[in-house]
Amino acid sequence: MVLGGNSTVFDFLAILCALLTKEEERLYAIKWMTADEKHLQKIIYTYRNLLAVILNASVEEYRLDNKSISYLNEELERLQNGKDNNKEHIFRLAVEVEKRLDMYSAGPNRGVIYRLEPLNANVKETQIAIYPRIMPRWNTKKSERNRERRLNANFMNYMMIRMEDAAPFEMIMHYWNDEGILQKTEGGWKLKVGLTPVMDSAKLKSKELDLPSGYAVGVEGIDNEEEVTERVLRVFNQMFSEEYGIIVFPEALGTEEALLKIKRRMRENPEYCTFVAAPTICNDGRNILVVLGPGGIECLRQEKTAPAILTTKEGKVEREDLCYGNQVHLLITKELGLMAFAICAELLDPDYYRLIVNTALADTIICSSFSPGIAAFRDTLLKGAPANLLELYINTCSARFVSRKNEIALPIGFVQIPFSDGEEQPYEVERKCHGQCAQEVCYFDIAIMYQNQKFHVEIVHKRCA
């Protein structure tokens, strides 16, 4: 592999990564674990001219001129055709090159939120994608990710993703070039989150199907659409007025009308730094989550990638019948790191979970749900503890209609913080309504506070009759 015309340092870094198999990456990560200044200075001196080229490219936004490309190609040829210990050098050289790259910053003429393509242009050739890696605003030193035998555990400002690790999904990154979700406090910050189950009487418009491959149920919107839309908007207007950093609705209670009016309301107060995971919309064989940013700007649209499996009151097992996509949209932020937005059963899909947590290195996971049970979600959220993940989960009381017992699964939501002082996790979001659904609004006011490198969570159930 060689660099072509108009190459960048990111293309060079991708080639270095591609020259190592996953087995070799692990082997040499272990070998370099105990290196001290003496060992590092030796390889830095050996490749001083190459590293100087990398540093000099920073003034040109890491674009390489023809002379630099020619020189780096000579070095690549020597590394690929040289002695056995060159693989050992390649690993360390990749780390040293990445160390000399400044943190990613948006270029001119970029929007506040935009789709971010891989920073290297040679993805097809190398099967490697380079993306920014921005750490969240909490201490991650004890994360298990730091113990991984991988290049990413040694990188500082960027990460590399092997396309084989992303399969069968296609990852699509988005970048938020601003901040303000977190409120600064003395010695730390505070995140205000609003979670809402909305109501207990939303009825799905569904149809049972007997397909050649098995039983299925198709969901095509909401039976009592007008009532649900009105309730969604009332709850949203109340929560939005309280300026939460993040507002999360459950799955399947969305309509195009509600989405449009939420956008319009957010445009009236563009100064509010609020992200909204709108209620997902089921229509035309698809289940779509829309995430909105400050000012009502659409950050991303995520189609559900994994089916729910339901058991009817008669004991018949049905799968959710949807046109499942394979695209997974992720949002890079400067405060909460990489954010993933799961739609109910997606979070329980091992392939999806491995993608967002192990491959994409998500730091924050938000899950909207419409589920008759919650035990599996609790167990999955707990898996994020070793990686120091921040996770939010909200169900809807209306899910009682798909429950075999016609009961609401409790608790109605969960909050998992990156680490706690011996407190049991995840925190349960408990209803205080005693089964009497509020006539006007129902939501949970959640304060996640991080002070002096310690987390504290407060949850208040708010409702108005």
Short mmCIF file of C-alpha atoms in Angstrom, two decimals:
data_model
loop_
_atom_site.label_atom_id
_atom_site.label_comp_id
_atom_site.label_asym_id
_atom_site.label_seq_id
_atom_site.Cartn_x
_atom_site.Cartn_y
_atom_site.Cartn_z
CA MET A 1 0.00 0.00 0.00
CA VAL A 2 1.22 3.48 -0.90
CA LEU A 3 0.05 7.06 -0.69
CA GLY A 4 -1.49 8.65 -3.77
CA GLY A 5 -1.73 12.28 -4.80
CA ASN A 6 -3.45 14.72 -2.42
CA SER A 7 -2.90 12.36 0.50
CA THR A 8 -3.02 13.43 4.14
CA VAL A 9 -1.37 12.30 7.33
CA PHE A 10 -4.60 10.46 8.13
CA ASP A 11 -4.12 8.38 4.97
CA PHE A 12 -0.60 7.54 6.14
CA LEU A 13 -1.84 6.59 9.61
CA ALA A 14 -4.52 4.34 8.08
CA ILE A 15 -1.87 2.50 6.03
CA LEU A 16 0.27 1.94 9.12
CA CYS A 17 -2.74 0.48 10.94
CA ALA A 18 -3.63 -1.69 7.96
CA LEU A 19 -0.13 -3.18 7.87
CA LEU A 20 -0.91 -4.95 11.14
CA THR A 21 -3.37 -7.80 11.45
CA LYS A 22 -5.56 -7.87 14.57
CA GLU A 23 -3.33 -10.62 15.96
CA GLU A 24 -0.20 -8.56 15.32
CA GLU A 25 -1.84 -5.47 16.80
CA ARG A 26 -2.45 -7.36 20.04
CA LEU A 27 1.02 -8.94 20.05
CA TYR A 28 2.91 -5.68 19.68
CA ALA A 29 0.61 -3.81 22.04
CA ILE A 30 1.69 -6.30 24.70
CA LYS A 31 5.36 -6.02 23.74
CA TRP A 32 5.36 -2.22 24.06
CA MET A 33 3.53 -2.21 27.41
CA THR A 34 6.67 -1.88 29.53
CA ALA A 35 8.59 0.54 27.31
CA ASP A 36 10.10 3.50 29.13
CA GLU A 37 11.70 6.71 27.90
CA LYS A 38 14.85 4.88 26.80
CA HIS A 39 12.98 2.53 24.47
CA LEU A 40 10.68 5.24 23.11
CA GLN A 41 13.48 7.69 22.39
CA LYS A 42 15.33 5.06 20.40
CA ILE A 43 12.49 4.53 17.93
CA ILE A 44 11.69 8.25 17.84
CA TYR A 45 15.31 8.91 16.87
CA THR A 46 15.24 6.17 14.23
CA TYR A 47 12.19 7.74 12.57
CA ARG A 48 12.91 11.38 13.41
CA ASN A 49 12.74 12.54 9.81
CA LEU A 50 9.43 10.81 9.21
CA LEU A 51 7.91 12.27 12.39
CA ALA A 52 9.21 15.70 11.38
CA VAL A 53 7.24 15.41 8.13
CA ILE A 54 4.10 14.66 10.17
CA LEU A 55 4.64 17.67 12.41
CA ASN A 56 5.36 19.99 9.49
CA ALA A 57 2.12 18.92 7.79
CA SER A 58 0.10 20.42 10.64
CA VAL A 59 0.44 23.91 9.14
CA GLU A 60 -1.27 22.63 5.99
CA GLU A 61 -4.14 20.92 7.87
CA TYR A 62 -2.20 17.66 7.56
CA ARG A 63 -2.20 17.71 3.77
CA LEU A 64 1.02 16.27 2.32
CA ASP A 65 2.94 17.81 -0.57
CA ASN A 66 4.39 15.69 -3.36
CA LYS A 67 7.87 15.63 -1.81
CA SER A 68 6.52 14.38 1.51
CA ILE A 69 4.36 11.76 -0.20
CA SER A 70 7.35 10.45 -2.13
CA TYR A 71 9.46 10.25 1.02
CA LEU A 72 6.73 8.54 3.08
CA ASN A 73 6.13 6.01 0.31
CA GLU A 74 9.81 5.08 0.42
CA GLU A 75 9.51 4.58 4.17
CA LEU A 76 6.39 2.47 3.73
CA GLU A 77 8.12 0.27 1.17
CA ARG A 78 11.04 -0.25 3.54
CA LEU A 79 8.70 -1.07 6.43
CA GLN A 80 6.72 -3.58 4.36
CA ASN A 81 9.72 -5.32 2.84
CA GLY A 82 12.22 -5.13 5.70
CA LYS A 83 13.08 -7.29 8.68
CA ASP A 84 10.67 -9.11 10.98
CA ASN A 85 10.97 -6.51 13.73
CA ASN A 86 9.56 -3.90 11.35
CA LYS A 87 6.07 -4.96 12.46
CA GLU A 88 7.08 -4.04 15.99
CA HIS A 89 8.24 -0.67 14.66
CA ILE A 90 5.03 -0.18 12.66
CA PHE A 91 2.91 -0.49 15.81
CA ARG A 92 4.96 2.06 17.73
CA LEU A 93 5.28 4.33 14.73
CA ALA A 94 1.49 4.43 14.36
CA VAL A 95 1.24 5.50 18.02
CA GLU A 96 3.90 8.18 17.61
CA VAL A 97 2.30 9.55 14.44
CA GLU A 98 -1.11 9.80 16.16
CA LYS A 99 0.50 11.57 19.14
CA ARG A 100 1.67 14.31 16.81
CA LEU A 101 -1.83 15.03 15.53
CA ASP A 102 -3.68 17.85 17.23
CA MET A 103 -7.23 17.31 18.46
CA TYR A 104 -9.77 17.45 15.66
CA SER A 105 -11.31 20.83 14.92
CA ALA A 106 -14.01 21.63 12.39
CA GLY A 107 -12.87 23.34 9.24
CA PRO A 108 -14.39 26.50 7.77
CA ASN A 109 -17.86 26.50 6.22
CA ARG A 110 -19.05 23.67 8.43
CA GLY A 111 -22.40 23.71 10.17
CA VAL A 112 -22.85 23.35 13.91
CA ILE A 113 -23.94 19.73 13.38
CA TYR A 114 -22.82 17.84 10.30
CA ARG A 115 -22.12 14.38 8.95
CA LEU A 116 -18.45 13.51 9.34
CA GLU A 117 -16.84 11.21 6.80
CA PRO A 118 -13.68 9.24 7.73
CA LEU A 119 -10.69 11.58 7.90
CA ASN A 120 -8.70 9.30 5.60
CA ALA A 121 -9.64 9.00 1.93
CA ASN A 122 -8.18 5.51 1.47
CA VAL A 123 -10.85 3.56 3.40
CA LYS A 124 -11.55 1.14 0.52
CA GLU A 125 -7.87 0.37 0.07
CA THR A 126 -6.93 0.01 3.73
CA GLN A 127 -10.31 -1.12 5.15
CA ILE A 128 -9.50 1.29 7.98
CA ALA A 129 -11.48 4.41 8.95
CA ILE A 130 -9.93 7.16 11.07
CA TYR A 131 -12.28 9.30 13.19
CA PRO A 132 -11.83 11.87 15.96
CA ARG A 133 -11.89 10.47 19.49
CA ILE A 134 -13.07 13.04 22.01
CA MET A 135 -13.11 11.84 25.59
CA PRO A 136 -16.14 12.59 27.79
CA ARG A 137 -15.97 15.06 30.66
CA TRP A 138 -15.50 12.43 33.33
CA ASN A 139 -12.47 10.50 34.48
CA THR A 140 -12.03 7.37 32.36
CA LYS A 141 -8.66 6.22 33.74
CA LYS A 142 -10.22 3.11 35.28
CA SER A 143 -12.14 2.15 32.14
CA GLU A 144 -11.44 -1.37 30.92
CA ARG A 145 -10.75 0.17 27.52
CA ASN A 146 -7.38 1.31 28.82
CA ARG A 147 -6.43 -2.33 29.39
CA GLU A 148 -7.20 -3.41 25.83
CA ARG A 149 -4.28 -4.59 23.69
CA ARG A 150 -5.13 -2.32 20.80
CA LEU A 151 -3.86 0.75 19.01
CA ASN A 152 -6.93 2.69 20.14
CA ALA A 153 -5.92 2.22 23.78
CA ASN A 154 -2.67 4.03 22.92
CA PHE A 155 -4.17 6.76 20.74
CA MET A 156 -5.02 10.14 22.25
CA ASN A 157 -7.17 12.22 19.85
CA TYR A 158 -8.23 9.77 17.15
CA MET A 159 -9.40 6.19 16.73
CA MET A 160 -9.15 3.67 13.98
CA ILE A 161 -11.98 1.32 13.02
CA ARG A 162 -11.48 -1.83 10.99
CA MET A 163 -14.33 -2.28 8.55
CA GLU A 164 -14.44 -6.00 9.35
CA ASP A 165 -15.24 -5.11 12.97
CA ALA A 166 -18.14 -2.87 11.91
CA ALA A 167 -19.78 -5.52 9.69
CA PRO A 168 -22.65 -6.22 9.18
CA PHE A 169 -23.37 -2.58 10.01
CA GLU A 170 -22.45 0.69 8.34
CA MET A 171 -21.40 3.35 10.82
CA ILE A 172 -22.27 6.97 10.10
CA MET A 173 -20.68 9.64 12.27
CA HIS A 174 -22.07 13.08 13.00
CA TYR A 175 -20.22 15.90 14.74
CA TRP A 176 -21.57 18.59 17.06
CA ASN A 177 -19.21 21.55 16.85
CA ASP A 178 -20.35 23.26 20.03
CA GLU A 179 -20.99 22.61 23.70
CA GLY A 180 -23.38 23.62 26.44
CA ILE A 181 -25.24 20.44 27.44
CA LEU A 182 -23.40 20.48 30.75
CA GLN A 183 -23.89 23.25 33.29
CA LYS A 184 -20.66 24.21 35.03
CA THR A 185 -20.60 23.96 38.82
CA GLU A 186 -17.94 24.44 41.43
CA GLY A 187 -15.55 21.55 40.98
CA GLY A 188 -17.48 19.91 38.16
CA TRP A 189 -20.69 19.99 36.14
CA LYS A 190 -24.36 19.09 36.11
CA LEU A 191 -26.43 17.41 33.40
CA LYS A 192 -30.20 17.94 33.45
CA VAL A 193 -32.10 15.08 31.81
CA GLY A 194 -35.82 14.76 31.19
CA LEU A 195 -37.22 11.26 30.60
CA THR A 196 -40.91 10.75 29.88
CA PRO A 197 -43.10 7.63 29.55
CA VAL A 198 -45.73 10.03 28.12
CA MET A 199 -48.88 8.07 28.97
CA ASP A 200 -50.40 4.66 29.62
CA SER A 201 -53.08 4.67 26.91
CA ALA A 202 -51.24 4.90 23.58
CA LYS A 203 -52.44 2.03 21.38
CA LEU A 204 -50.36 0.78 18.48
CA LYS A 205 -51.91 0.17 15.08
CA SER A 206 -50.67 -3.37 14.50
CA LYS A 207 -51.41 -6.35 12.28
CA GLU A 208 -50.50 -9.97 12.92
CA LEU A 209 -48.82 -11.73 10.01
CA ASP A 210 -48.33 -15.41 9.19
CA LEU A 211 -45.28 -15.31 6.92
CA PRO A 212 -43.48 -18.26 5.29
CA SER A 213 -40.59 -17.67 7.70
CA GLY A 214 -42.76 -17.48 10.84
CA TYR A 215 -45.18 -15.29 12.75
CA ALA A 216 -44.69 -11.53 12.78
CA VAL A 217 -46.47 -8.36 13.82
CA GLY A 218 -46.39 -5.20 11.74
CA VAL A 219 -46.72 -1.82 13.44
CA GLU A 220 -48.01 1.03 11.27
CA GLY A 221 -48.45 3.93 13.64
CA ILE A 222 -50.87 4.67 16.46
CA ASP A 223 -54.59 3.96 16.68
CA ASN A 224 -55.40 6.98 18.87
CA GLU A 225 -52.92 9.19 17.01
CA GLU A 226 -54.55 12.55 17.76
CA GLU A 227 -54.68 11.89 21.51
CA VAL A 228 -51.07 10.65 21.64
CA THR A 229 -49.73 13.54 19.55
CA GLU A 230 -51.43 16.07 21.79
CA ARG A 231 -50.04 14.41 24.90
CA VAL A 232 -46.50 14.21 23.45
CA LEU A 233 -46.57 17.92 22.63
CA ARG A 234 -47.90 18.92 26.04
CA VAL A 235 -45.22 16.94 27.81
CA PHE A 236 -42.53 18.28 25.49
CA ASN A 237 -43.54 21.94 25.93
CA GLN A 238 -43.37 21.58 29.69
CA MET A 239 -39.98 19.86 29.68
CA PHE A 240 -38.49 22.14 27.05
CA SER A 241 -39.42 25.21 29.12
CA GLU A 242 -37.26 23.80 31.92
CA GLU A 243 -34.18 23.78 29.65
CA TYR A 244 -33.04 20.19 30.02
CA GLY A 245 -29.78 19.27 28.34
CA ILE A 246 -31.29 16.01 27.08
CA ILE A 247 -34.95 15.04 26.63
CA VAL A 248 -35.80 11.43 25.80
CA PHE A 249 -39.16 10.05 24.65
CA PRO A 250 -40.07 6.36 24.41
CA GLU A 251 -40.35 4.31 21.25
CA ALA A 252 -43.32 4.17 18.84
CA LEU A 253 -45.32 7.16 20.15
CA GLY A 254 -44.16 9.55 17.44
CA THR A 255 -45.94 11.14 14.49
CA GLU A 256 -44.76 13.44 11.73
CA GLU A 257 -47.05 16.14 13.11
CA ALA A 258 -45.51 15.90 16.58
CA LEU A 259 -41.98 15.96 15.15
CA LEU A 260 -42.71 19.06 13.06
CA LYS A 261 -44.22 20.94 16.01
CA ILE A 262 -41.33 19.97 18.31
CA LYS A 263 -38.91 21.39 15.73
CA ARG A 264 -40.92 24.62 15.47
CA ARG A 265 -41.00 25.02 19.25
CA MET A 266 -37.25 24.50 19.51
CA ARG A 267 -36.64 27.13 16.82
CA GLU A 268 -38.40 29.68 19.01
CA ASN A 269 -35.63 29.30 21.61
CA PRO A 270 -32.39 28.53 19.74
CA GLU A 271 -30.46 29.66 22.83
CA TYR A 272 -31.63 26.55 24.73
CA CYS A 273 -28.90 23.92 24.51
CA THR A 274 -31.22 20.92 24.39
CA PHE A 275 -31.01 17.62 22.54
CA VAL A 276 -34.23 15.69 21.99
CA ALA A 277 -34.58 12.00 21.19
CA ALA A 278 -38.07 12.35 19.74
CA PRO A 279 -40.58 9.49 20.02
CA THR A 280 -39.87 7.08 17.19
CA ILE A 281 -42.22 7.01 14.21
CA CYS A 282 -43.55 3.69 12.88
CA ASN A 283 -44.69 3.98 9.29
CA ASP A 284 -44.20 2.32 5.90
CA GLY A 285 -42.56 -0.70 7.50
CA ARG A 286 -39.94 1.36 9.28
CA ASN A 287 -39.30 2.47 12.86
CA ILE A 288 -37.37 5.76 12.80
CA LEU A 289 -35.73 7.74 15.59
CA VAL A 290 -35.01 11.43 14.94
CA VAL A 291 -32.57 13.24 17.22
CA LEU A 292 -32.85 17.03 17.31
CA GLY A 293 -30.22 19.49 18.46
CA PRO A 294 -30.36 23.11 19.68
CA GLY A 295 -32.65 25.25 17.56
CA GLY A 296 -34.54 22.16 16.34
CA ILE A 297 -31.82 21.18 13.88
CA GLU A 298 -32.02 17.55 12.82
CA CYS A 299 -28.87 15.75 13.95
CA LEU A 300 -29.61 12.27 12.66
CA ARG A 301 -32.27 9.78 11.61
CA GLN A 302 -31.82 6.23 12.81
CA GLU A 303 -33.83 3.32 11.41
CA LYS A 304 -34.26 0.42 13.80
CA THR A 305 -31.80 -2.37 13.00
CA ALA A 306 -33.02 -5.22 15.25
CA PRO A 307 -36.50 -6.70 15.80
CA ALA A 308 -38.39 -7.02 19.05
CA ILE A 309 -39.50 -10.59 19.82
CA LEU A 310 -42.88 -10.76 21.54
CA THR A 311 -44.92 -13.57 23.05
CA THR A 312 -48.69 -13.16 22.76
CA LYS A 313 -51.21 -14.00 25.47
CA GLU A 314 -51.85 -17.22 23.56
CA GLY A 315 -48.15 -18.14 23.77
CA LYS A 316 -47.37 -17.47 20.11
CA VAL A 317 -43.91 -16.00 19.44
CA GLU A 318 -43.86 -13.09 16.97
CA ARG A 319 -41.09 -10.92 15.62
CA GLU A 320 -41.47 -7.26 14.77
CA ASP A 321 -41.88 -7.02 11.00
CA LEU A 322 -39.85 -4.06 9.73
CA CYS A 323 -37.60 -3.13 6.83
CA TYR A 324 -34.52 -3.27 9.03
CA GLY A 325 -31.64 -1.02 8.06
CA ASN A 326 -27.97 -1.64 8.76
CA GLN A 327 -26.88 1.96 9.29
CA VAL A 328 -25.94 3.01 12.81
CA HIS A 329 -25.73 6.75 13.39
CA LEU A 330 -23.46 8.12 16.11
CA LEU A 331 -22.88 11.65 17.39
CA ILE A 332 -19.45 12.95 18.42
CA THR A 333 -19.65 15.61 21.15
CA LYS A 334 -17.13 17.56 23.20
CA GLU A 335 -18.85 16.87 26.53
CA LEU A 336 -20.44 13.42 26.51
CA GLY A 337 -17.97 11.81 24.11
CA LEU A 338 -19.46 9.58 21.43
CA MET A 339 -23.23 9.20 21.77
CA ALA A 340 -25.25 6.22 20.53
CA PHE A 341 -29.05 6.18 20.29
CA ALA A 342 -30.56 2.70 20.56
CA ILE A 343 -34.17 1.86 19.70
CA CYS A 344 -35.44 -0.68 22.23
CA ALA A 345 -34.44 -4.22 21.11
CA GLU A 346 -31.34 -2.88 19.36
CA LEU A 347 -29.63 -2.50 22.71
CA LEU A 348 -30.20 -6.20 23.44
CA ASP A 349 -28.76 -7.33 20.09
CA PRO A 350 -25.21 -8.58 20.86
CA ASP A 351 -23.92 -7.57 17.41
CA TYR A 352 -25.31 -4.03 17.76
CA TYR A 353 -24.00 -3.71 21.32
CA ARG A 354 -20.52 -4.87 20.33
CA LEU A 355 -20.52 -2.36 17.49
CA ILE A 356 -21.36 0.72 19.54
CA VAL A 357 -19.37 -0.23 22.66
CA ASN A 358 -16.35 -2.23 21.47
CA THR A 359 -15.86 -0.96 17.92
CA ALA A 360 -17.16 2.62 17.91
CA LEU A 361 -16.22 3.19 21.59
CA ALA A 362 -19.45 4.96 22.55
CA ASP A 363 -19.31 6.81 25.87
CA THR A 364 -23.01 7.70 26.23
CA ILE A 365 -25.94 5.45 25.28
CA ILE A 366 -29.56 6.61 25.16
CA CYS A 367 -32.25 3.97 24.68
CA SER A 368 -35.93 4.61 23.88
CA SER A 369 -38.20 1.64 24.49
CA PHE A 370 -41.69 0.16 24.11
CA SER A 371 -41.25 -3.12 25.93
CA PRO A 372 -43.34 -5.48 28.08
CA GLY A 373 -40.23 -6.38 30.08
CA ILE A 374 -37.17 -4.56 31.40
CA ALA A 375 -34.94 -7.20 33.06
CA ALA A 376 -32.79 -7.72 29.95
CA PHE A 377 -32.27 -3.97 29.61
CA ARG A 378 -31.06 -3.74 33.20
CA ASP A 379 -28.55 -6.52 32.57
CA THR A 380 -27.31 -4.89 29.36
CA LEU A 381 -26.88 -1.50 31.00
CA LEU A 382 -24.76 -3.12 33.70
CA LYS A 383 -22.38 -4.38 31.01
CA GLY A 384 -21.40 -0.76 30.42
CA ALA A 385 -20.02 -0.30 33.93
CA PRO A 386 -16.46 -1.59 33.26
CA ALA A 387 -16.18 0.82 30.30
CA ASN A 388 -17.40 3.77 32.43
CA LEU A 389 -20.43 4.45 30.22
CA LEU A 390 -23.24 6.93 30.89
CA GLU A 391 -26.55 5.29 29.94
CA LEU A 392 -30.20 6.40 29.95
CA TYR A 393 -33.21 4.14 29.35
CA ILE A 394 -36.91 5.02 29.24
CA ASN A 395 -39.92 2.78 28.62
CA THR A 396 -43.58 3.75 28.28
CA CYS A 397 -46.50 2.73 30.48
CA SER A 398 -48.42 2.11 27.25
CA ALA A 399 -46.32 -1.02 26.75
CA ARG A 400 -48.81 -2.77 29.00
CA PHE A 401 -50.85 -3.40 25.85
CA VAL A 402 -48.17 -5.78 24.53
CA SER A 403 -47.72 -7.49 27.87
CA ARG A 404 -49.10 -11.00 28.32
CA LYS A 405 -50.22 -9.98 31.82
CA ASN A 406 -51.46 -6.54 30.75
CA GLU A 407 -49.06 -5.04 33.29
CA ILE A 408 -46.57 -2.22 33.20
CA ALA A 409 -42.96 -3.32 33.61
CA LEU A 410 -41.38 -1.50 36.53
CA PRO A 411 -39.26 0.46 37.01
CA ILE A 412 -40.11 2.57 33.99
CA GLY A 413 -36.52 3.64 33.34
CA PHE A 414 -32.87 3.41 34.36
CA VAL A 415 -29.88 5.72 34.77
CA GLN A 416 -26.41 4.13 34.68
CA ILE A 417 -23.54 6.44 35.60
CA PRO A 418 -19.87 5.76 34.75
CA PHE A 419 -19.02 4.88 38.36
CA SER A 420 -20.53 5.30 41.81
CA ASP A 421 -19.47 5.27 45.44
CA GLY A 422 -20.74 1.80 46.25
CA GLU A 423 -24.33 2.62 45.33
CA GLU A 424 -26.30 -0.03 43.48
CA GLN A 425 -26.57 0.49 39.75
CA PRO A 426 -28.38 1.20 37.56
CA TYR A 427 -30.49 3.83 39.33
CA GLU A 428 -34.16 2.98 38.97
CA VAL A 429 -36.56 5.56 37.58
CA GLU A 430 -39.63 4.83 39.70
CA ARG A 431 -43.17 6.06 39.21
CA LYS A 432 -44.89 7.87 42.08
CA CYS A 433 -48.32 7.88 40.45
CA HIS A 434 -49.58 4.60 41.97
CA GLY A 435 -50.97 3.62 38.59
CA GLN A 436 -53.04 6.79 38.16
CA CYS A 437 -51.86 8.38 34.90
CA ALA A 438 -51.66 12.19 35.11
CA GLN A 439 -54.10 14.02 32.86
CA GLU A 440 -51.65 16.66 31.70
CA VAL A 441 -47.96 15.75 31.88
CA CYS A 442 -45.74 13.06 33.35
CA TYR A 443 -41.96 13.08 33.25
CA PHE A 444 -38.86 12.51 35.33
CA ASP A 445 -36.49 15.29 36.31
CA ILE A 446 -33.01 13.77 36.56
CA ALA A 447 -29.94 15.65 37.75
CA ILE A 448 -26.62 13.93 37.09
CA MET A 449 -23.92 15.79 39.02
CA TYR A 450 -20.16 15.30 38.70
CA GLN A 451 -18.16 17.05 41.37
CA ASN A 452 -14.58 16.42 42.49
CA GLN A 453 -14.55 13.34 40.22
CA LYS A 454 -17.59 11.80 41.92
CA PHE A 455 -21.09 11.26 40.55
CA HIS A 456 -24.38 11.91 42.28
CA VAL A 457 -27.86 11.33 40.83
CA GLU A 458 -31.20 12.82 41.87
CA ILE A 459 -34.48 11.64 40.31
CA VAL A 460 -37.82 13.40 40.80
CA HIS A 461 -41.12 12.24 39.29
CA LYS A 462 -43.08 15.27 38.07
CA ARG A 463 -46.71 15.05 37.07
CA CYS A 464 -49.65 17.40 36.76
CA ALA A 465 -53.27 16.28 36.98
#
